[in-house]
mmCIF file of C-alpha atoms in Angstrom:
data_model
loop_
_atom_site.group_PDB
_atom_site.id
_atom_site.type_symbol
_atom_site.label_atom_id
_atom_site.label_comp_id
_atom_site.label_asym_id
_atom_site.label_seq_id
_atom_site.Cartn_x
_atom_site.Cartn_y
_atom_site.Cartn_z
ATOM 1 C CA UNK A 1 60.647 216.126 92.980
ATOM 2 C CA UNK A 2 62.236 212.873 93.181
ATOM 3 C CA UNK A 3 65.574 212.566 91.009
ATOM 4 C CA UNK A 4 66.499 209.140 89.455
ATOM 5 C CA UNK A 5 69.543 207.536 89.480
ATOM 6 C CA UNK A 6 72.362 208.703 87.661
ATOM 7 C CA UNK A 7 72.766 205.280 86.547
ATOM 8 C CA UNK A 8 71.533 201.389 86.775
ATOM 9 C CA UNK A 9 75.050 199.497 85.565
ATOM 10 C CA UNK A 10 78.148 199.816 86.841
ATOM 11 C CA UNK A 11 81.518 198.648 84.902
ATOM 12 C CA UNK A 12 83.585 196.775 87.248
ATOM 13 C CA UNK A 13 86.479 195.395 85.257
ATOM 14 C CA UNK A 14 85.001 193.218 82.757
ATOM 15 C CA UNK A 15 81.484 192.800 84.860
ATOM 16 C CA UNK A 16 78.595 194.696 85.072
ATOM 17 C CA UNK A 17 77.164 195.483 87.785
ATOM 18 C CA UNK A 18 73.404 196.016 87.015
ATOM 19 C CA UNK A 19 71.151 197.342 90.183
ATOM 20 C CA UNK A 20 68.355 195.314 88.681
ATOM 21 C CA UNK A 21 69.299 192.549 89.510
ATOM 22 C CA UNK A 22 71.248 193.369 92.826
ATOM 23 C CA UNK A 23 67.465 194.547 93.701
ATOM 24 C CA UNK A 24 66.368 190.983 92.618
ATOM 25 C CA UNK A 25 68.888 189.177 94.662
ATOM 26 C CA UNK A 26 68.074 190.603 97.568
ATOM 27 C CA UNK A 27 64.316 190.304 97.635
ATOM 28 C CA UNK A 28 64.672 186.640 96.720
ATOM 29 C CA UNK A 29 67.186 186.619 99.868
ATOM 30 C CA UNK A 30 65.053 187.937 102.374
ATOM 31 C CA UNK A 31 61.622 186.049 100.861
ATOM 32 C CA UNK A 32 63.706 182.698 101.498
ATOM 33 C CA UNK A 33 65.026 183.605 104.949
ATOM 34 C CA UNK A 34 61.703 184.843 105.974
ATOM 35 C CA UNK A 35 59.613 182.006 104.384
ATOM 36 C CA UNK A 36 62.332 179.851 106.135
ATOM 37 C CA UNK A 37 61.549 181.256 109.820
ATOM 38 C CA UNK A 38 57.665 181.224 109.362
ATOM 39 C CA UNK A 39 57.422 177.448 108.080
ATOM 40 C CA UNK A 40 59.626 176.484 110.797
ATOM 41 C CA UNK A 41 56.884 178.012 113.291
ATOM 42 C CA UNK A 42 54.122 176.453 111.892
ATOM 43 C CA UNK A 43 55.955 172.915 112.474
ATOM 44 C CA UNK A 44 57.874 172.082 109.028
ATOM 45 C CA UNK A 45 61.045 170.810 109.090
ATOM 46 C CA UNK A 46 64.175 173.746 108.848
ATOM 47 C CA UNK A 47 65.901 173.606 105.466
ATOM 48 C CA UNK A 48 62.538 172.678 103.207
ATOM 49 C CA UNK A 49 62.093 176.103 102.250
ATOM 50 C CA UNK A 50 65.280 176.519 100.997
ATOM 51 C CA UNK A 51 66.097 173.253 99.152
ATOM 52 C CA UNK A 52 62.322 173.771 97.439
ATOM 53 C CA UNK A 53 63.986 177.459 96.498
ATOM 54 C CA UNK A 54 66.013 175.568 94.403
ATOM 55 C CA UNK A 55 63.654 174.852 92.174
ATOM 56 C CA UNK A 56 61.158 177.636 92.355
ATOM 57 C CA UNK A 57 63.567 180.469 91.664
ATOM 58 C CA UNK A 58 64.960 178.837 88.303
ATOM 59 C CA UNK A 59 61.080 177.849 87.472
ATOM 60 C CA UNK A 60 59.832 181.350 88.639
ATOM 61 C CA UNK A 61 62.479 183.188 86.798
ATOM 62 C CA UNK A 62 62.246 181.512 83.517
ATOM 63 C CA UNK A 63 58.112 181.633 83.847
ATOM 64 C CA UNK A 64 58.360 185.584 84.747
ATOM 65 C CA UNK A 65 60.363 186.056 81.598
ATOM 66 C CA UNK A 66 57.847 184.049 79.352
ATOM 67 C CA UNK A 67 55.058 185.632 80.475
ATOM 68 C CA UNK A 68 56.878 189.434 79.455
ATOM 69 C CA UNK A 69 58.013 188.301 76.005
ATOM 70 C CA UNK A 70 54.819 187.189 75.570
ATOM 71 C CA UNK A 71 52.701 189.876 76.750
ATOM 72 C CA UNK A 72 55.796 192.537 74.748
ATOM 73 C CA UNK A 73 56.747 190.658 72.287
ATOM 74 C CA UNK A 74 57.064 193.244 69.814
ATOM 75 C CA UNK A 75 60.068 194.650 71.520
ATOM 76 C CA UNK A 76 61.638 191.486 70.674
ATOM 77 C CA UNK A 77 60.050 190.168 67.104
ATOM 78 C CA UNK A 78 59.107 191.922 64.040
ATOM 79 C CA UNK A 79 61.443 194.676 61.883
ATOM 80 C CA UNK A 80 64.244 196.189 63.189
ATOM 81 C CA UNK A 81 63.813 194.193 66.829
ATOM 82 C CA UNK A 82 66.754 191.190 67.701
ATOM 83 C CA UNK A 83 64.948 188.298 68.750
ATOM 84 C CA UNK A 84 67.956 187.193 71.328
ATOM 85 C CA UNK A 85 67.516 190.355 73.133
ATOM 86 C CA UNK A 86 64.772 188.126 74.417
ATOM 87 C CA UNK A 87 66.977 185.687 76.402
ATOM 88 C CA UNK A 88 68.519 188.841 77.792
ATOM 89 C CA UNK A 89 66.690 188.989 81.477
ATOM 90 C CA UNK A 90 69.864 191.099 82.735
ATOM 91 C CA UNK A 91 68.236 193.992 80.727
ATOM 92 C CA UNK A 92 65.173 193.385 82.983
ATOM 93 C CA UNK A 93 61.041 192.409 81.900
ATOM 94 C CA UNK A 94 60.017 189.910 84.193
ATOM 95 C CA UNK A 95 56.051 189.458 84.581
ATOM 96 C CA UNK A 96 55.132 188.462 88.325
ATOM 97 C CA UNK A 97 52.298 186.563 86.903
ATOM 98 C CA UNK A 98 54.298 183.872 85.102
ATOM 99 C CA UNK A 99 57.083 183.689 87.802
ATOM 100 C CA UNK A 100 54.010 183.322 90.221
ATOM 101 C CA UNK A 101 52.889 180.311 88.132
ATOM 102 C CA UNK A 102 56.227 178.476 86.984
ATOM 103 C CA UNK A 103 58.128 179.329 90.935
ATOM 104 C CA UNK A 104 54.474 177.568 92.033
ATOM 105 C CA UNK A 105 55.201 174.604 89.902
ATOM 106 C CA UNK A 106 59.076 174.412 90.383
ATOM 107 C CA UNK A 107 58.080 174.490 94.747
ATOM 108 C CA UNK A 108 55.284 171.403 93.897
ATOM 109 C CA UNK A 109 58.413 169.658 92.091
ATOM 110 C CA UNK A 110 60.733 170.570 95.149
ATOM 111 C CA UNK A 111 58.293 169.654 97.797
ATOM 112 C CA UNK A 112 57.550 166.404 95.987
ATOM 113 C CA UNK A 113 61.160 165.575 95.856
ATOM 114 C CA UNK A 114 61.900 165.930 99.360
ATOM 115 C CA UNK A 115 58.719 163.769 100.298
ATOM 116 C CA UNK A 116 56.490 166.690 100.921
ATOM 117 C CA UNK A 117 53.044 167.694 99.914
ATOM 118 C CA UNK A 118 52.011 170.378 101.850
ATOM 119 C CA UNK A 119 51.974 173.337 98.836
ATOM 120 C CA UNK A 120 49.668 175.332 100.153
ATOM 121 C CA UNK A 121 51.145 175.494 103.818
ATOM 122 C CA UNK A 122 54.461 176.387 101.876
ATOM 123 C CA UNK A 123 52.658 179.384 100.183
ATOM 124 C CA UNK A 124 51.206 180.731 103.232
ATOM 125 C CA UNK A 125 54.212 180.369 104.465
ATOM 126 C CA UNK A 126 56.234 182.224 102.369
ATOM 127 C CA UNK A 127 53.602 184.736 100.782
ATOM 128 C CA UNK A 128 54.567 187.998 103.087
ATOM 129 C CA UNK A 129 57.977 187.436 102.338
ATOM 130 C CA UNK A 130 57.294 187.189 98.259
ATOM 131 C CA UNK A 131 55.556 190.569 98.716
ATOM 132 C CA UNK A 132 57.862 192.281 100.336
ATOM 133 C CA UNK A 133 60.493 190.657 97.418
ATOM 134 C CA UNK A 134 58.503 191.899 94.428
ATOM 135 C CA UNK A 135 58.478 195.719 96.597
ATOM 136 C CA UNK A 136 62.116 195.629 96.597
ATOM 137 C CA UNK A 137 62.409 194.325 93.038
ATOM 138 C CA UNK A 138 60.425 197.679 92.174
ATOM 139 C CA UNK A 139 63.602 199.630 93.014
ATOM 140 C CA UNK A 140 65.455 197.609 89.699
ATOM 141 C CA UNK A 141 63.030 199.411 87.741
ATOM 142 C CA UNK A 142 63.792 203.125 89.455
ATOM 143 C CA UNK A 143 67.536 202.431 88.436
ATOM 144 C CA UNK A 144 66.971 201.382 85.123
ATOM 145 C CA UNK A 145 64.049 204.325 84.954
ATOM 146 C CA UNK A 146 61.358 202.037 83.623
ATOM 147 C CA UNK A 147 57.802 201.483 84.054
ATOM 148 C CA UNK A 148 57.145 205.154 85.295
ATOM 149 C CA UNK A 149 53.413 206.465 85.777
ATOM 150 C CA UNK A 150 52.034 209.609 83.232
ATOM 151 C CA UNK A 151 53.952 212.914 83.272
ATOM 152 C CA UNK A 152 52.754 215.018 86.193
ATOM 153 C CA UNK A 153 53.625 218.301 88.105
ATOM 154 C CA UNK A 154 52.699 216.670 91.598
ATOM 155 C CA UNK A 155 55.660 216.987 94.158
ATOM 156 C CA UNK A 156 56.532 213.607 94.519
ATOM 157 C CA UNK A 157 56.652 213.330 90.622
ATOM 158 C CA UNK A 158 60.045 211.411 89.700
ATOM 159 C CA UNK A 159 62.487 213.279 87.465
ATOM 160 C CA UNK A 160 63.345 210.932 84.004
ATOM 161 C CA UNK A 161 66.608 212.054 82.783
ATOM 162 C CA UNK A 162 68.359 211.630 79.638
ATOM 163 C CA UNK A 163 70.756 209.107 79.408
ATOM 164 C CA UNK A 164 74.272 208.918 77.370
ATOM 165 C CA UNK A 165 75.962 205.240 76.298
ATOM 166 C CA UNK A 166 78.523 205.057 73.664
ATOM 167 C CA UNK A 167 77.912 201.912 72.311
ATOM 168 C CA UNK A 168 73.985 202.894 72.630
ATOM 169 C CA UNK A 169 73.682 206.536 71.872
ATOM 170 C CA UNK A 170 70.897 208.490 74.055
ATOM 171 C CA UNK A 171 68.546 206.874 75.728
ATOM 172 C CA UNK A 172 66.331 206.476 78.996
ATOM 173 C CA UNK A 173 67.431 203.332 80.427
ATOM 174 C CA UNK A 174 71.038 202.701 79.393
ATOM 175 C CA UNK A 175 74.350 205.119 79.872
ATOM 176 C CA UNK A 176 74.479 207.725 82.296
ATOM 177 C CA UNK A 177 72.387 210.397 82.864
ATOM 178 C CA UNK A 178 73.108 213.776 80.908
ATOM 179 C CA UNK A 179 71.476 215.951 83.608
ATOM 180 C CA UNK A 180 68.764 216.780 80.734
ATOM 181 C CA UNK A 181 65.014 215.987 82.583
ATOM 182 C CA UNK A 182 62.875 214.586 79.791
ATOM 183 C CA UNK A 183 59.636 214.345 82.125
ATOM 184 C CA UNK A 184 58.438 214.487 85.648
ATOM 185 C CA UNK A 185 56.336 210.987 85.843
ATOM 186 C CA UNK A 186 54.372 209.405 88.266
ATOM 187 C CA UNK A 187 56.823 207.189 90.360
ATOM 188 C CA UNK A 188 54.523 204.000 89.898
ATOM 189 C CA UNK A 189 57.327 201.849 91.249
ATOM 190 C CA UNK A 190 57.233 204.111 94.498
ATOM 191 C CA UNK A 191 53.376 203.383 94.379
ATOM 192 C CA UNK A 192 53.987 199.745 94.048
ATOM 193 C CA UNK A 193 56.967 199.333 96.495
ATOM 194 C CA UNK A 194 54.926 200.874 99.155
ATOM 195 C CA UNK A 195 51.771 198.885 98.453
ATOM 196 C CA UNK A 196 53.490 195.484 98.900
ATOM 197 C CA UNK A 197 54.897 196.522 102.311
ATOM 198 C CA UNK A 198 51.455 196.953 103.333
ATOM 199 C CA UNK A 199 50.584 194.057 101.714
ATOM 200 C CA UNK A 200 53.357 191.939 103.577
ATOM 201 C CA UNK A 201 52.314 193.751 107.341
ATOM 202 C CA UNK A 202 48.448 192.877 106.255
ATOM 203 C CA UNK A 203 49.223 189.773 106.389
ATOM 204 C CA UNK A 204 51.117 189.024 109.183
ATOM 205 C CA UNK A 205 48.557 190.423 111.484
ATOM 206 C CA UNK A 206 45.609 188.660 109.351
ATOM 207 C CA UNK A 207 47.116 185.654 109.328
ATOM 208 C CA UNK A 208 48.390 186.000 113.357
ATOM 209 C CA UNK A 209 44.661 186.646 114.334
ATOM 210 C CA UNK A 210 42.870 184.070 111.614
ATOM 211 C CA UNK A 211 45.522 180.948 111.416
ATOM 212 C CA UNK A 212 45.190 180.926 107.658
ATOM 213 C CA UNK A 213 46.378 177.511 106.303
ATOM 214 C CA UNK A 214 46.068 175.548 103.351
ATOM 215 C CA UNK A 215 47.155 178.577 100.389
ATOM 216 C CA UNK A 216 44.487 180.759 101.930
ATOM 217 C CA UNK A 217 47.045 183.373 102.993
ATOM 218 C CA UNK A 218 48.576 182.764 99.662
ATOM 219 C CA UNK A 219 45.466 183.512 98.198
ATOM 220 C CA UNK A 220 44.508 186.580 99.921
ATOM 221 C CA UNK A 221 48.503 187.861 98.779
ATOM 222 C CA UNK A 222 47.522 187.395 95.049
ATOM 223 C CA UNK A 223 44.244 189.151 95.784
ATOM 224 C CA UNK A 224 46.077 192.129 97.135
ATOM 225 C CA UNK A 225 48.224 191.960 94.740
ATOM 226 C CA UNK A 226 46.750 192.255 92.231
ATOM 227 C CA UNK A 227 44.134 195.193 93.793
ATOM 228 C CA UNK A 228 46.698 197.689 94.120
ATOM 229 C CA UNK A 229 48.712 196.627 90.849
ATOM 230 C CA UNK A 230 45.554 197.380 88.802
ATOM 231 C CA UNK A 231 45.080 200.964 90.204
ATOM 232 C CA UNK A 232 49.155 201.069 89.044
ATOM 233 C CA UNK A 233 48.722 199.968 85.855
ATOM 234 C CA UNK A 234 46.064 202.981 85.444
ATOM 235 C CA UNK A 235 48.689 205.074 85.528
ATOM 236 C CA UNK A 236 51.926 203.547 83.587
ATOM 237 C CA UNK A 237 52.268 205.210 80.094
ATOM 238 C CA UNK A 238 54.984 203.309 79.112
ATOM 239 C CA UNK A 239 53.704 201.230 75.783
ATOM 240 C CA UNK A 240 52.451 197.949 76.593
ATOM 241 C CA UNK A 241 49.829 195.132 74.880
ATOM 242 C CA UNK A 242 46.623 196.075 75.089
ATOM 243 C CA UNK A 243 42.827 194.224 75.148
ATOM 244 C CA UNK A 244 40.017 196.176 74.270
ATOM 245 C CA UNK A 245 41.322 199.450 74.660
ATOM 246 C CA UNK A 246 43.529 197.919 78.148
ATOM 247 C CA UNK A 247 46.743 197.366 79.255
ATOM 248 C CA UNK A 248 46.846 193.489 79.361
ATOM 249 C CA UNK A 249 48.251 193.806 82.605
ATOM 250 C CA UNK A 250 44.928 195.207 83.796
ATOM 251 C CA UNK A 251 42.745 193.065 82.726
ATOM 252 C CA UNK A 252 45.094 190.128 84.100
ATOM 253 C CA UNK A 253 45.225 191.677 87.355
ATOM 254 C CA UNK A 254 41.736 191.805 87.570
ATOM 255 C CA UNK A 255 41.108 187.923 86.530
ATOM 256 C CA UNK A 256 43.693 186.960 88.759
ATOM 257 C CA UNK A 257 42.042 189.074 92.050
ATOM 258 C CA UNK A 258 38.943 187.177 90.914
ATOM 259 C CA UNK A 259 40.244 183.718 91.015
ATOM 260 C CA UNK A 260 42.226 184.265 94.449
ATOM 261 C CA UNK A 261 39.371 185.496 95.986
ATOM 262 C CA UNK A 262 37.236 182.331 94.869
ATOM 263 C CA UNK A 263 39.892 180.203 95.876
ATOM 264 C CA UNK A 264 40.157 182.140 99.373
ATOM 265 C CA UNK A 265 36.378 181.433 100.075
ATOM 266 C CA UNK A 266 36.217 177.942 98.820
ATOM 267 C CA UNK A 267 39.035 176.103 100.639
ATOM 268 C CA UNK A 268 39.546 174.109 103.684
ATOM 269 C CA UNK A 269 39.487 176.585 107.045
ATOM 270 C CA UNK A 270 41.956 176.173 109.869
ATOM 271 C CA UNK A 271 45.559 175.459 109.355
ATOM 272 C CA UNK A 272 47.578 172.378 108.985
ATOM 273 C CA UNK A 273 48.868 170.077 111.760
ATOM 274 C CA UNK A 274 52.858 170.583 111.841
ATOM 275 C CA UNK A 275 52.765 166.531 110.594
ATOM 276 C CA UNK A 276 51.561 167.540 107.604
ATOM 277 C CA UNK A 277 54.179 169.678 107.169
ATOM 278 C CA UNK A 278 56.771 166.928 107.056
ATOM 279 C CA UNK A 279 58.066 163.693 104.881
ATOM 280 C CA UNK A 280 57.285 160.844 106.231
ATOM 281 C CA UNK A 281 59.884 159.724 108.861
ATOM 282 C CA UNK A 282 60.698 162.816 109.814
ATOM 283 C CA UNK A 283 60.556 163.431 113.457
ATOM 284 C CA UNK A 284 57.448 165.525 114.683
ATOM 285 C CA UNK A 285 56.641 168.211 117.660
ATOM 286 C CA UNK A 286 53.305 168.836 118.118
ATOM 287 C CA UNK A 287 53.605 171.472 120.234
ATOM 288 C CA UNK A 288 55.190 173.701 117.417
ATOM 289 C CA UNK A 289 52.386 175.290 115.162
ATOM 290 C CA UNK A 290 49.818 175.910 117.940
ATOM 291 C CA UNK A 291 51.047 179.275 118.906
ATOM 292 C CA UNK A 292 51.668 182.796 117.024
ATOM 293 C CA UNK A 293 53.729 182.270 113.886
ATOM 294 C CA UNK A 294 54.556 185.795 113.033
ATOM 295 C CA UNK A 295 56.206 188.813 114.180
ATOM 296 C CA UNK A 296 56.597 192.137 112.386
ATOM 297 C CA UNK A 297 58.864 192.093 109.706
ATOM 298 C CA UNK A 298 61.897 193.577 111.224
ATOM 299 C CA UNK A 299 61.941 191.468 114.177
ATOM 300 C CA UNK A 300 62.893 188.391 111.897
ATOM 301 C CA UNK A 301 59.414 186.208 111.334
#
């Protein structure tokens, strides 16, 4: 069996310190350092990724948020529920489908403003990276012991405990744990975290012997994606919105696969010249871009 944490929140003086977010933090920091190295290779100018982070993070954060409170809003509206817990992201409920769409249009707004139009380049660019960010991310939820899979007796089946706040009372997801196990779950965020790292070394060697370019790679990320998360959201029992009998989550996975698939086999083959990876005036070497872009993840590309 796999034991949760004792806790997700830790009191540090007047702060807390909430794992969640930690989690967050550092997948965005290794998605922009990564993205960084990889448009570099292809030609682009060092920096862009960065300064275009700027923007999609805030945009991608505020979109990821929208999209939960919309898709759960009944934990938020209606009797009994505090609609300001709703601005409350700490707490954690971020759909990957709105911060895929608003951190999309806060990088067009970044791009544009540094004289840049080369989206899709940026998206292949930084897609194994995002993957790898939204694996990591999964380990917020095994801290706060949230979005767990159907009780089961298998022996990798995660351990839910009881937990004790005083403010709160009992609960799952807030306090520290009791040492009372509630139920033995599947560990979906195990499931997930594991399927993005696969994800994230799929691509690297796809894109290392195809030269994706113009938001195929990106594509083919979403279309992954969104494979294994609908086989995941089979198995979540935690209550959600559902759409003819289905988690909403399903069926948007499956929509989504759909339209990055289309989008894969409809645009432009080959991959961009590194000038079209740079404002105009910038200072150009061909030679960059021709060769192998990536490396395994570890080794820093």
């Amino acid at each position: 069996m796999i034991p949760s944490p004792p806790q997700g929140v830790w009191e540090i003086g007047p702060f807390p310190l909430r794992a969640y977010a930690l989690w967050i933090i550092l997948g965005i920091v290794i998605a922009v350092w990564w993205g960084e190295k990889r448009w570099v290779a292809r030609g682009g100018r060092a920096g862009v990724v960065l300064d275009t982070a700027l923007w999609a993070i805030p945009f991608g954060l505020i979109g990821g948020r929208i999209y939960h409170v919309a898709t759960d809003w009944y934990r938020y509206f209606g009797e009994g529920r505090n609609p300001v817990d709703a601005l409350k992201i700490w707490d954690g409920g971020l759909g990957i489908w709105g911060a895929v769409a608003f951190g999309a249009l806060g990088a067009y707004i970044g791009l544009r403003q540094q004289g840049i139009r080369a989206l899709g380049a940026l998206g292949d660019s930084i897609a194994p990276g995002v993957v790898l960010a939204q694996g990591i991310g999964r380990l917020g939820n095994y801290f706060n012991q949230e979005l767990y899979g159907r009780e089961t007796d298998v022996p990798w089946a995660l351990e839910i405990y009881q937990r004790y706040d005083e403010a709160y009372g009992y609960s799952e997801t807030i306090g520290r744990s009791t040492g009372q196990v509630l139920a033995t779950v599947h560990p979906t965020f195990l499931y997930e975290l594991l399927w993005n790292v696969l994800v994230a070394v799929a691509l690297v060697l796809i894109d290392r012997r195809f030269r994706l370019g113009h938001g195929r790679l990106f594509a083919l990320y979403v279309a992954l994606y969104c494979f294994g998360r609908f086989w995941v959201e089979l198995l979540r029992a935690d209550a959600a919105t559902e759409v003819f009998g289905l988690r909403i989550n399903t069926i948007v996975s499956l929509v989504v696969m759909i339209a990055a698939l289309l989008y894969f086999w409809r645009a432009r083959r080959g991959r961009e010249a590194p000038s079209e990876l740079r404002a105009p005036g910038d200072p150009v070497d061909e030679s960059v871009g021709d060769g192998p872009t990536d490396a395994p993840p570890l080794s820093g590309r």
